[in-house]
PDB file of C-alpha atoms in Angstrom:
ATOM      1  CA  UNK A 231      -1.451  12.608 -11.598  1.00 50.00           C
ATOM      2  CA  UNK A 232      -3.548  15.500 -10.920  1.00 53.00           C
ATOM      3  CA  UNK A 233      -3.172  16.242  -6.928  1.00 60.00           C
ATOM      4  CA  UNK A 234      -6.661  15.616  -5.994  1.00 63.00           C
ATOM      5  CA  UNK A 235      -8.490  17.238  -2.690  1.00 61.00           C
ATOM      6  CA  UNK A 236     -10.468  15.531  -0.440  1.00 64.00           C
ATOM      7  CA  UNK A 237     -12.628  16.056   2.414  1.00 63.00           C
ATOM      8  CA  UNK A 238     -11.925  17.394   4.203  1.00 73.00           C
ATOM      9  CA  UNK A 239      -9.168  19.274   3.308  1.00 87.00           C
ATOM     10  CA  UNK A 240      -6.489  16.021   2.566  1.00 92.00           C
ATOM     11  CA  UNK A 241      -4.061  16.022  -0.504  1.00 91.00           C
ATOM     12  CA  UNK A 242      -3.133  13.055  -2.517  1.00 92.00           C
ATOM     13  CA  UNK A 243      -0.705  12.980  -4.877  1.00 93.00           C
ATOM     14  CA  UNK A 244       2.218  11.696  -6.609  1.00 94.00           C
ATOM     15  CA  UNK A 245       5.312  11.855  -5.363  1.00 96.00           C
ATOM     16  CA  UNK A 246       8.679  13.902  -5.649  1.00 97.00           C
ATOM     17  CA  UNK A 247      11.838  12.661  -4.744  1.00 97.00           C
ATOM     18  CA  UNK A 248      12.053  14.789  -1.816  1.00 97.00           C
ATOM     19  CA  UNK A 249       8.745  13.343   0.666  1.00 98.00           C
ATOM     20  CA  UNK A 250      10.629   9.923   0.968  1.00 98.00           C
ATOM     21  CA  UNK A 251      11.515  10.853   4.607  1.00 98.00           C
ATOM     22  CA  UNK A 252       8.543  11.763   4.903  1.00 98.00           C
ATOM     23  CA  UNK A 253       6.790   8.579   3.012  1.00 98.00           C
ATOM     24  CA  UNK A 254       9.838   6.458   5.335  1.00 98.00           C
ATOM     25  CA  UNK A 255       7.476   7.946   8.702  1.00 97.00           C
ATOM     26  CA  UNK A 256       3.567   7.184   7.843  1.00 98.00           C
ATOM     27  CA  UNK A 257       5.432   3.945   6.964  1.00 97.00           C
ATOM     28  CA  UNK A 258       6.781   3.191   9.783  1.00 97.00           C
ATOM     29  CA  UNK A 259       3.094   4.794  11.974  1.00 97.00           C
ATOM     30  CA  UNK A 260       1.299   3.390  10.034  1.00 96.00           C
ATOM     31  CA  UNK A 261       3.299  -0.608   9.874  1.00 95.00           C
ATOM     32  CA  UNK A 262       3.271  -0.103  13.523  1.00 94.00           C
ATOM     33  CA  UNK A 263      -0.986   1.405  14.277  1.00 95.00           C
ATOM     34  CA  UNK A 264      -1.273  -2.237  12.737  1.00 93.00           C
ATOM     35  CA  UNK A 265       1.193  -4.805  13.682  1.00 93.00           C
ATOM     36  CA  UNK A 266       1.694  -3.579  16.839  1.00 93.00           C
ATOM     37  CA  UNK A 267      -1.090  -5.748  18.405  1.00 93.00           C
ATOM     38  CA  UNK A 268       0.949  -9.516  16.586  1.00 93.00           C
ATOM     39  CA  UNK A 269       4.174  -8.718  15.956  1.00 94.00           C
ATOM     40  CA  UNK A 270       7.458  -8.449  18.990  1.00 94.00           C
ATOM     41  CA  UNK A 271       9.061  -4.776  19.616  1.00 94.00           C
ATOM     42  CA  UNK A 272      12.745  -5.878  18.530  1.00 95.00           C
ATOM     43  CA  UNK A 273      10.545  -7.499  14.831  1.00 95.00           C
ATOM     44  CA  UNK A 274       8.689  -4.727  14.253  1.00 94.00           C
ATOM     45  CA  UNK A 275      11.920  -1.635  13.877  1.00 95.00           C
ATOM     46  CA  UNK A 276      14.211  -4.043  13.091  1.00 95.00           C
ATOM     47  CA  UNK A 277      11.565  -4.949   9.997  1.00 94.00           C
ATOM     48  CA  UNK A 278      10.018  -1.483   9.517  1.00 94.00           C
ATOM     49  CA  UNK A 279      14.105  -0.290   9.597  1.00 94.00           C
ATOM     50  CA  UNK A 280      14.539  -2.286   6.258  1.00 94.00           C
ATOM     51  CA  UNK A 281      11.956  -2.178   4.819  1.00 93.00           C
ATOM     52  CA  UNK A 282      10.369   1.692   4.928  1.00 95.00           C
ATOM     53  CA  UNK A 283      13.611   3.623   4.735  1.00 96.00           C
ATOM     54  CA  UNK A 284      13.950   7.077   2.215  1.00 97.00           C
ATOM     55  CA  UNK A 285      16.271   5.067   0.783  1.00 97.00           C
ATOM     56  CA  UNK A 286      13.610   2.895  -0.638  1.00 97.00           C
ATOM     57  CA  UNK A 287      11.046   5.486  -1.150  1.00 97.00           C
ATOM     58  CA  UNK A 288      13.760   6.973  -3.543  1.00 97.00           C
ATOM     59  CA  UNK A 289      14.624   4.152  -5.225  1.00 97.00           C
ATOM     60  CA  UNK A 290      10.312   3.864  -5.933  1.00 97.00           C
ATOM     61  CA  UNK A 291      10.148   6.914  -6.995  1.00 98.00           C
ATOM     62  CA  UNK A 292      13.244   6.578  -9.004  1.00 97.00           C
ATOM     63  CA  UNK A 293      11.853   3.068 -10.567  1.00 97.00           C
ATOM     64  CA  UNK A 294       9.960   3.458 -14.404  1.00 95.00           C
ATOM     65  CA  UNK A 295       7.292   0.636 -12.898  1.00 94.00           C
ATOM     66  CA  UNK A 296       6.757   1.976  -9.666  1.00 97.00           C
ATOM     67  CA  UNK A 297       4.525   4.482  -8.544  1.00 97.00           C
ATOM     68  CA  UNK A 298       4.284   5.964  -5.066  1.00 97.00           C
ATOM     69  CA  UNK A 299       1.625   8.016  -4.157  1.00 96.00           C
ATOM     70  CA  UNK A 300       1.528  10.361  -0.672  1.00 96.00           C
ATOM     71  CA  UNK A 301      -1.655  11.639   1.411  1.00 96.00           C
ATOM     72  CA  UNK A 302      -1.583  14.629   2.929  1.00 95.00           C
ATOM     73  CA  UNK A 303      -3.368  17.457   5.057  1.00 94.00           C
ATOM     74  CA  UNK A 304      -3.526  20.638   2.818  1.00 90.00           C
ATOM     75  CA  UNK A 305      -2.693  22.817   5.972  1.00 91.00           C
ATOM     76  CA  UNK A 306       0.395  21.181   7.072  1.00 93.00           C
ATOM     77  CA  UNK A 307       1.826  19.109   4.601  1.00 92.00           C
ATOM     78  CA  UNK A 308       1.543  16.223   7.582  1.00 95.00           C
ATOM     79  CA  UNK A 309       1.351  12.524   5.950  1.00 97.00           C
ATOM     80  CA  UNK A 310      -1.543  10.714   6.793  1.00 97.00           C
ATOM     81  CA  UNK A 311      -0.813   8.207   4.004  1.00 97.00           C
ATOM     82  CA  UNK A 312       0.653   6.602   1.240  1.00 97.00           C
ATOM     83  CA  UNK A 313      -0.579   4.235  -1.340  1.00 97.00           C
ATOM     84  CA  UNK A 314       2.622   2.055  -3.762  1.00 97.00           C
ATOM     85  CA  UNK A 315       2.939   0.461  -7.030  1.00 97.00           C
ATOM     86  CA  UNK A 316       5.030  -2.046  -7.616  1.00 97.00           C
ATOM     87  CA  UNK A 317       6.220  -4.870 -10.857  1.00 96.00           C
ATOM     88  CA  UNK A 318       5.198  -8.156  -9.434  1.00 96.00           C
ATOM     89  CA  UNK A 319       6.222  -9.606  -6.830  1.00 91.00           C
ATOM     90  CA  UNK A 320       4.368 -12.734  -5.094  1.00 91.00           C
ATOM     91  CA  UNK A 321       6.311 -16.197  -6.201  1.00 85.00           C
ATOM     92  CA  UNK A 322       3.639 -18.204  -5.721  1.00 82.00           C
ATOM     93  CA  UNK A 323       0.741 -16.731  -7.686  1.00 86.00           C
ATOM     94  CA  UNK A 324       1.693 -16.951 -11.530  1.00 89.00           C
ATOM     95  CA  UNK A 325       2.105 -13.349 -13.067  1.00 92.00           C
ATOM     96  CA  UNK A 326       3.200 -11.673 -16.509  1.00 91.00           C
ATOM     97  CA  UNK A 327       3.931  -8.577 -17.546  1.00 93.00           C
ATOM     98  CA  UNK A 328       0.086  -7.509 -18.154  1.00 96.00           C
ATOM     99  CA  UNK A 329       0.027  -7.339 -13.866  1.00 97.00           C
ATOM    100  CA  UNK A 330       1.521  -4.940 -11.541  1.00 98.00           C
ATOM    101  CA  UNK A 331       1.033  -5.570  -6.964  1.00 98.00           C
ATOM    102  CA  UNK A 332      -0.493  -2.066  -4.814  1.00 98.00           C
ATOM    103  CA  UNK A 333       2.173  -3.496  -2.416  1.00 97.00           C
ATOM    104  CA  UNK A 334       1.263  -0.969  -0.910  1.00 96.00           C
ATOM    105  CA  UNK A 335      -1.418   1.180   0.733  1.00 97.00           C
ATOM    106  CA  UNK A 336      -1.660   2.376   4.316  1.00 96.00           C
ATOM    107  CA  UNK A 337      -3.656   5.313   5.632  1.00 96.00           C
ATOM    108  CA  UNK A 338      -3.097   6.571   9.684  1.00 96.00           C
ATOM    109  CA  UNK A 339      -5.581   5.165  11.141  1.00 94.00           C
ATOM    110  CA  UNK A 340      -7.329   8.367  12.441  1.00 94.00           C
ATOM    111  CA  UNK A 341      -8.059   8.892   9.184  1.00 93.00           C
ATOM    112  CA  UNK A 342     -10.272   5.514   8.309  1.00 92.00           C
ATOM    113  CA  UNK A 343     -13.961   5.974   6.861  1.00 89.00           C
ATOM    114  CA  UNK A 344     -14.093   9.554   5.225  1.00 88.00           C
ATOM    115  CA  UNK A 345     -13.180   7.956   2.257  1.00 89.00           C
ATOM    116  CA  UNK A 346      -9.360   7.786   2.087  1.00 92.00           C
ATOM    117  CA  UNK A 347      -8.391   4.536   0.950  1.00 93.00           C
ATOM    118  CA  UNK A 348     -11.390   4.480  -2.383  1.00 92.00           C
ATOM    119  CA  UNK A 349     -10.120   7.969  -3.538  1.00 89.00           C
ATOM    120  CA  UNK A 350      -6.192   6.784  -2.916  1.00 92.00           C
ATOM    121  CA  UNK A 351      -7.581   3.601  -4.705  1.00 94.00           C
ATOM    122  CA  UNK A 352      -9.245   5.284  -6.987  1.00 92.00           C
ATOM    123  CA  UNK A 353      -5.385   6.215  -7.854  1.00 90.00           C
ATOM    124  CA  UNK A 354      -4.142   3.000  -8.185  1.00 94.00           C
ATOM    125  CA  UNK A 355      -6.548   1.751 -10.307  1.00 96.00           C
ATOM    126  CA  UNK A 356      -6.566   4.648 -12.830  1.00 94.00           C
ATOM    127  CA  UNK A 357      -2.509   4.479 -12.860  1.00 94.00           C
ATOM    128  CA  UNK A 358      -2.247   0.772 -13.596  1.00 96.00           C
ATOM    129  CA  UNK A 359      -4.730   1.219 -16.552  1.00 96.00           C
ATOM    130  CA  UNK A 360      -3.282   3.867 -17.791  1.00 95.00           C
ATOM    131  CA  UNK A 361       0.082   1.743 -17.316  1.00 95.00           C
ATOM    132  CA  UNK A 362      -1.961  -1.075 -19.658  1.00 96.00           C
ATOM    133  CA  UNK A 363      -2.163  -3.051 -17.139  1.00 97.00           C
ATOM    134  CA  UNK A 364      -4.291  -5.464 -17.006  1.00 97.00           C
ATOM    135  CA  UNK A 365      -4.385  -6.990 -13.040  1.00 97.00           C
ATOM    136  CA  UNK A 366      -3.784  -5.811  -9.994  1.00 98.00           C
ATOM    137  CA  UNK A 367      -2.398  -7.956  -7.521  1.00 98.00           C
ATOM    138  CA  UNK A 368      -2.125  -6.587  -3.446  1.00 97.00           C
ATOM    139  CA  UNK A 369      -1.137  -9.051  -0.155  1.00 96.00           C
ATOM    140  CA  UNK A 370      -3.318  -9.007   2.445  1.00 96.00           C
ATOM    141  CA  UNK A 371      -2.091 -10.368   6.406  1.00 95.00           C
ATOM    142  CA  UNK A 372      -5.003 -13.075   6.703  1.00 96.00           C
ATOM    143  CA  UNK A 373      -6.462 -11.156  10.054  1.00 94.00           C
ATOM    144  CA  UNK A 374      -6.867  -7.676   8.934  1.00 94.00           C
ATOM    145  CA  UNK A 375     -11.170  -9.148   8.345  1.00 95.00           C
ATOM    146  CA  UNK A 376     -10.740  -4.526   8.178  1.00 93.00           C
ATOM    147  CA  UNK A 377      -8.708  -4.108   4.755  1.00 95.00           C
ATOM    148  CA  UNK A 378      -9.838  -7.210   3.107  1.00 97.00           C
ATOM    149  CA  UNK A 379     -13.934  -6.076   3.491  1.00 96.00           C
ATOM    150  CA  UNK A 380     -12.111  -3.379   1.911  1.00 96.00           C
ATOM    151  CA  UNK A 381     -10.851  -4.864  -0.976  1.00 97.00           C
ATOM    152  CA  UNK A 382     -13.055  -7.502  -1.869  1.00 98.00           C
ATOM    153  CA  UNK A 383     -15.894  -4.130  -1.798  1.00 96.00           C
ATOM    154  CA  UNK A 384     -13.350  -2.922  -4.281  1.00 97.00           C
ATOM    155  CA  UNK A 385     -13.162  -5.449  -6.569  1.00 97.00           C
ATOM    156  CA  UNK A 386     -10.304  -7.994  -5.385  1.00 98.00           C
ATOM    157  CA  UNK A 387     -11.153 -11.925  -5.250  1.00 98.00           C
ATOM    158  CA  UNK A 388      -8.697 -14.344  -3.144  1.00 97.00           C
ATOM    159  CA  UNK A 389      -6.751 -15.678  -5.829  1.00 96.00           C
ATOM    160  CA  UNK A 390      -3.927 -17.218  -3.380  1.00 95.00           C
ATOM    161  CA  UNK A 391      -1.868 -17.489  -0.154  1.00 94.00           C
ATOM    162  CA  UNK A 392       1.432 -16.920   0.666  1.00 93.00           C
ATOM    163  CA  UNK A 393       3.670 -16.478   3.609  1.00 91.00           C
ATOM    164  CA  UNK A 394       5.441 -14.080   5.573  1.00 85.00           C
ATOM    165  CA  UNK A 395       8.334 -13.206   7.746  1.00 88.00           C
ATOM    166  CA  UNK A 396       9.022 -10.608  10.482  1.00 91.00           C
ATOM    167  CA  UNK A 397      11.221 -11.557  12.714  1.00 89.00           C
ATOM    168  CA  UNK A 398      11.685 -15.135  14.407  1.00 87.00           C
ATOM    169  CA  UNK A 399       7.161 -15.232  13.815  1.00 87.00           C
ATOM    170  CA  UNK A 400       5.373 -16.120  10.342  1.00 91.00           C
ATOM    171  CA  UNK A 401       2.383 -14.511   8.961  1.00 93.00           C
ATOM    172  CA  UNK A 402      -0.605 -15.608   6.193  1.00 94.00           C
ATOM    173  CA  UNK A 403      -1.899 -13.803   3.576  1.00 94.00           C
ATOM    174  CA  UNK A 404      -3.968 -13.878   1.391  1.00 96.00           C
ATOM    175  CA  UNK A 405      -3.348 -13.415  -2.764  1.00 97.00           C
ATOM    176  CA  UNK A 406      -6.406 -10.698  -4.347  1.00 97.00           C
ATOM    177  CA  UNK A 407      -6.479  -9.771  -7.630  1.00 97.00           C
ATOM    178  CA  UNK A 408      -8.983  -8.026  -9.208  1.00 98.00           C
ATOM    179  CA  UNK A 409      -9.274  -7.051 -13.059  1.00 97.00           C
ATOM    180  CA  UNK A 410      -8.928  -4.194 -14.277  1.00 97.00           C
TER     181      UNK A 410
END
């Protein structure tokens, strides 16, 4: 994917192995921004540490079945968001080789509402099609009405549910899908 310059001096580009530390930082920050009101402090720290390390991002970047994008300020190259496309990992949903999962798409909250999420979704959809996938799946916290509305606007429909554990707490996710 070629770099995409978005109004406001933001670049969305395919991540390289050198981006893994920046991806880990923005992943942890955006997860904390999104869930600090509902997940206990020690649990969120443990979850972010286990699931958003530079090593994990390095593995995804090196995985032939995954794609990783980073959004950054053009002037400073500071990371402000990212997206991650992987082979499906949704145990309660029947998937096949033509499916792909948008495992994550997060943007720092101060950049919400400016079109960045839509542009990142365009890159994800274009790449999924280039991979010859026919269905894009994702999981979203059931209480995140804003995200669910965004995904509906992008053509996704709810196709199932799953439970998601962080620490001692269980949460409900909606599984959404769209045809490509």
